[in-house]
Amino acid sequence: MAAQLHQLELTVRDPAATARRIAALADRASGPGSVDLGRLRLAFRQGIRTARGPDGLRTTGPAHLCLQGGDIEALAARLAAGGWRAFGAPTGLGGNIRYQYAEDDDGLIVEVESVPGAAADASPWVAHVALATPDRDRLVDWYAALTGTAPRRSARLGPNAQIDQVTGLRDVEVSGAWLPAGAVELEFWTYHTPPTREAAPGPLGALTFVTADVSAEVAHLDGHGFAIDASGAATAHDPDGNAVHLIGSAR
């Protein structure tokens, strides 16, 4: 059995305005309260969130959304034009990929990355959704059972000046993992220094996955806590308490 990441919910003060800004960043069209990024649909609801700065990267829960492209300077310029505030200048971590994190007034953190071989003028695409967690392996294993895929796990990384510059934090030490979830990856980070923290959630919220047969998937995931509602969709909470929805592919 397998489920693929389909939709990510965001709570922001002005859904239509945020949808337009993300659509402009990704060179896409936006609807009144959603953005279809091709690999992932963003659905917006109205609510109050505030900026958290770099600490948002290490707050338990969905932490940031990553877009990739071929030109980091162009991506950084789009972030600035869209009202995001960068945590640091675009930075490499020893390979050919360059990174930048930035945040808006709602505390929405976007990461942009330039990757080798991508056309400089290509429209950005969603690479991953990142979650911060106090227990990387526990959370990765839960989602690996849901997606039916195998994760890649990093050794403990840092401290080094490049990670500090990218994140805007000091003396960072982290452990990461990456899990295929359809066309988009899930990325997991446990911050050791400064430690992953419990705090008010940021704008990124419930994760919705799609599967061919919800009932069969729920039976397969016995122990994950999924409950099927009258619509035929199922909902559970992962080990960190994040809401996870499961819907059928025909919906």
C-alpha positions as CSV (number, residue, x, y, z in Angstrom):
1,M,0.0,0.0,0.0
2,A,1.1,3.6,-0.6
3,A,-0.1,7.1,-0.2
4,Q,1.2,10.3,-1.9
5,L,1.3,13.8,-0.5
6,H,-1.5,15.8,-2.3
7,Q,-2.3,18.9,-0.3
8,L,-0.9,21.1,2.4
9,E,-3.1,23.5,4.5
10,L,-2.0,27.0,5.5
11,T,-3.5,29.4,8.0
12,V,-2.8,33.0,7.1
13,R,-4.4,36.4,7.7
14,D,-5.2,37.1,4.0
15,P,-5.6,33.8,2.1
16,A,-6.1,35.4,-1.3
17,A,-3.1,37.7,-0.9
18,T,-0.8,34.9,0.3
19,A,-2.0,32.7,-2.6
20,R,-1.1,35.4,-5.1
21,R,2.4,35.9,-3.6
22,I,3.2,32.1,-3.6
23,A,1.8,31.8,-7.1
24,A,4.0,34.7,-8.3
25,L,7.0,33.1,-6.6
26,A,6.4,29.8,-8.4
27,D,5.3,31.4,-11.7
28,R,1.8,29.9,-11.4
29,A,-1.8,31.0,-11.4
30,S,-3.7,31.3,-8.1
31,G,-7.3,30.7,-7.2
32,P,-9.3,32.7,-4.6
33,G,-8.0,30.5,-1.7
34,S,-5.6,27.9,-3.2
35,V,-2.6,27.5,-5.4
36,D,-1.9,24.4,-7.6
37,L,1.8,24.0,-7.7
38,G,1.6,21.0,-10.0
39,R,3.1,18.6,-7.5
40,L,1.3,19.9,-4.5
41,R,-1.9,21.8,-3.9
42,L,-1.9,24.6,-1.2
43,A,-5.2,25.2,0.5
44,F,-5.6,28.4,2.6
45,R,-7.8,29.2,5.6
46,Q,-8.1,32.5,7.4
47,G,-6.6,32.9,10.9
48,I,-4.0,34.8,12.8
49,R,-0.3,33.8,12.7
50,T,2.8,35.9,13.5
51,A,6.4,35.9,12.3
52,R,8.7,33.7,14.4
53,G,12.1,34.3,12.8
54,P,14.6,31.5,12.3
55,D,13.1,29.8,15.4
56,G,10.2,28.7,13.2
57,L,12.6,26.3,11.5
58,R,13.0,24.3,14.8
59,T,9.4,24.5,16.0
60,T,7.7,21.1,16.1
61,G,5.4,20.6,13.2
62,P,5.4,21.5,9.4
63,A,8.2,24.0,9.3
64,H,8.8,25.2,5.7
65,L,8.0,24.7,2.0
66,C,10.8,24.3,-0.5
67,L,10.9,25.5,-4.1
68,Q,13.7,24.6,-6.4
69,G,14.8,26.3,-9.6
70,G,17.9,27.0,-11.7
71,D,18.9,30.5,-10.6
72,I,19.2,31.2,-6.9
73,E,19.6,35.0,-7.4
74,A,16.4,35.1,-9.4
75,L,14.6,33.0,-6.7
76,A,16.0,35.3,-4.0
77,A,14.8,38.4,-5.9
78,R,11.3,36.9,-6.2
79,L,11.2,36.3,-2.4
80,A,12.2,39.9,-1.7
81,A,9.6,41.2,-4.2
82,G,7.0,39.1,-2.5
83,G,7.6,40.5,0.9
84,W,9.6,37.6,2.5
85,R,12.5,38.5,4.7
86,A,15.6,36.4,4.2
87,F,17.3,34.7,7.2
88,G,20.7,35.0,5.4
89,A,22.3,35.4,1.9
90,P,22.0,32.5,-0.5
91,T,24.6,30.0,0.7
92,G,26.1,26.6,-0.4
93,L,26.7,23.8,2.0
94,G,29.6,22.2,0.2
95,G,27.9,20.9,-2.9
96,N,26.5,22.6,-6.0
97,I,23.1,23.5,-4.5
98,R,22.6,26.9,-3.0
99,Y,19.9,27.7,-0.4
100,Q,18.0,30.6,1.1
101,Y,15.3,30.7,3.8
102,A,12.9,33.6,4.1
103,E,9.7,34.3,6.2
104,D,6.7,36.5,5.7
105,D,4.6,38.4,8.3
106,D,2.4,35.2,9.0
107,G,5.5,33.2,9.9
108,L,5.4,31.3,6.6
109,I,8.9,30.1,5.9
110,V,9.9,29.4,2.3
111,E,13.2,27.8,1.2
112,V,14.5,28.3,-2.3
113,E,17.2,26.2,-3.8
114,S,19.1,26.3,-7.1
115,V,20.0,22.9,-8.4
116,P,22.6,21.9,-11.0
117,G,21.3,21.2,-14.5
118,A,18.0,23.1,-14.1
119,A,17.4,25.8,-16.7
120,A,17.9,29.3,-15.3
121,D,14.5,30.4,-16.6
122,A,12.5,27.3,-15.5
123,S,9.5,27.9,-13.4
124,P,10.2,26.9,-9.8
125,W,8.8,23.6,-8.6
126,V,8.0,22.2,-5.1
127,A,10.8,19.9,-3.9
128,H,9.7,19.1,-0.3
129,V,7.7,19.9,2.7
130,A,9.8,20.0,5.9
131,L,8.8,19.0,9.4
132,A,10.7,19.7,12.6
133,T,10.5,17.0,15.2
134,P,12.0,16.1,18.5
135,D,12.3,12.5,17.4
136,R,13.4,12.2,13.7
137,D,13.4,8.4,13.5
138,R,10.0,7.9,15.2
139,L,8.3,10.4,12.8
140,V,10.1,9.1,9.7
141,D,9.1,5.6,10.5
142,W,5.4,6.6,10.9
143,Y,5.4,8.3,7.5
144,A,7.4,5.6,5.8
145,A,4.6,3.1,6.6
146,L,2.0,5.6,5.2
147,T,3.9,6.2,1.9
148,G,5.4,2.7,1.5
149,T,8.8,4.3,0.7
150,A,12.2,4.1,2.2
151,P,13.9,7.1,3.8
152,R,17.4,8.5,3.5
153,R,18.8,9.6,6.9
154,S,21.8,11.9,7.5
155,A,24.4,11.7,10.1
156,R,24.5,14.5,12.6
157,L,25.4,17.7,10.8
158,G,27.1,20.8,12.1
159,P,28.1,23.0,13.7
160,N,29.5,25.0,10.8
161,A,29.3,28.5,9.5
162,Q,27.3,27.6,6.3
163,I,24.4,26.0,8.2
164,D,24.3,28.9,10.6
165,Q,24.2,31.4,7.7
166,V,21.4,29.5,5.9
167,T,19.2,29.0,9.0
168,G,19.9,32.3,10.7
169,L,20.6,30.4,13.9
170,R,23.9,29.9,15.8
171,D,25.9,26.7,16.5
172,V,23.3,24.6,14.7
173,E,23.5,20.8,15.0
174,V,20.8,18.8,13.3
175,S,19.9,15.3,12.1
176,G,17.9,15.1,8.8
177,A,15.9,12.6,6.7
178,W,14.2,12.6,3.4
179,L,11.2,10.4,2.4
180,P,9.6,10.1,-1.1
181,A,5.9,10.9,-0.9
182,G,4.9,10.9,-4.5
183,A,6.2,13.7,-6.6
184,V,7.1,15.7,-3.5
185,E,9.5,14.6,-0.7
186,L,8.9,14.9,3.1
187,E,12.0,16.3,4.9
188,F,12.5,15.8,8.6
189,W,14.8,17.8,10.9
190,T,15.6,17.2,14.6
191,Y,17.5,20.2,16.0
192,H,20.0,19.2,18.7
193,T,21.5,22.7,19.1
194,P,19.6,24.8,19.6
195,P,17.0,22.1,20.4
196,T,13.8,21.5,18.6
197,R,11.1,23.3,20.6
198,E,7.4,23.2,21.3
199,A,5.7,26.4,20.5
200,A,2.6,27.8,18.8
201,P,2.2,26.3,15.3
202,G,3.2,28.2,12.2
203,P,1.0,28.7,9.1
204,L,1.7,25.2,7.7
205,G,-0.9,22.7,8.9
206,A,-2.6,19.5,8.0
207,L,-1.0,17.2,5.4
208,T,-3.4,15.4,3.0
209,F,-2.4,12.2,1.2
210,V,-4.2,10.5,-1.6
211,T,-4.4,6.7,-2.0
212,A,-6.3,4.3,-4.3
213,D,-8.3,2.7,-1.6
214,V,-8.8,4.5,1.7
215,S,-10.3,1.5,3.6
216,A,-7.6,-0.8,2.5
217,E,-4.9,1.7,3.4
218,V,-6.4,2.3,6.9
219,A,-6.5,-1.4,7.5
220,H,-2.9,-1.7,6.4
221,L,-2.0,1.1,8.7
222,D,-3.5,-0.5,11.8
223,G,-2.0,1.3,14.8
224,H,-1.7,4.6,13.0
225,G,-5.0,5.8,14.5
226,F,-6.9,6.6,11.2
227,A,-10.6,7.0,11.5
228,I,-12.8,7.0,8.4
229,D,-15.6,9.7,8.3
230,A,-18.9,9.8,6.5
231,S,-17.3,11.2,3.4
232,G,-15.0,8.2,3.1
233,A,-11.9,10.2,4.0
234,A,-9.7,9.3,7.0
235,T,-7.9,11.4,9.6
236,A,-5.2,10.7,12.2
237,H,-2.5,12.5,14.0
238,D,1.2,11.6,13.6
239,P,3.4,11.0,16.7
240,D,4.0,14.7,17.0
241,G,0.3,15.6,16.9
242,N,0.2,16.9,13.3
243,A,-3.1,16.3,11.5
244,V,-2.9,13.9,8.6
245,H,-5.8,13.3,6.2
246,L,-6.2,10.4,3.8
247,I,-8.5,10.7,0.7
248,G,-9.3,8.5,-2.2
249,S,-7.7,9.2,-5.6
250,A,-11.2,9.7,-7.2
251,R,-12.0,12.6,-5.0
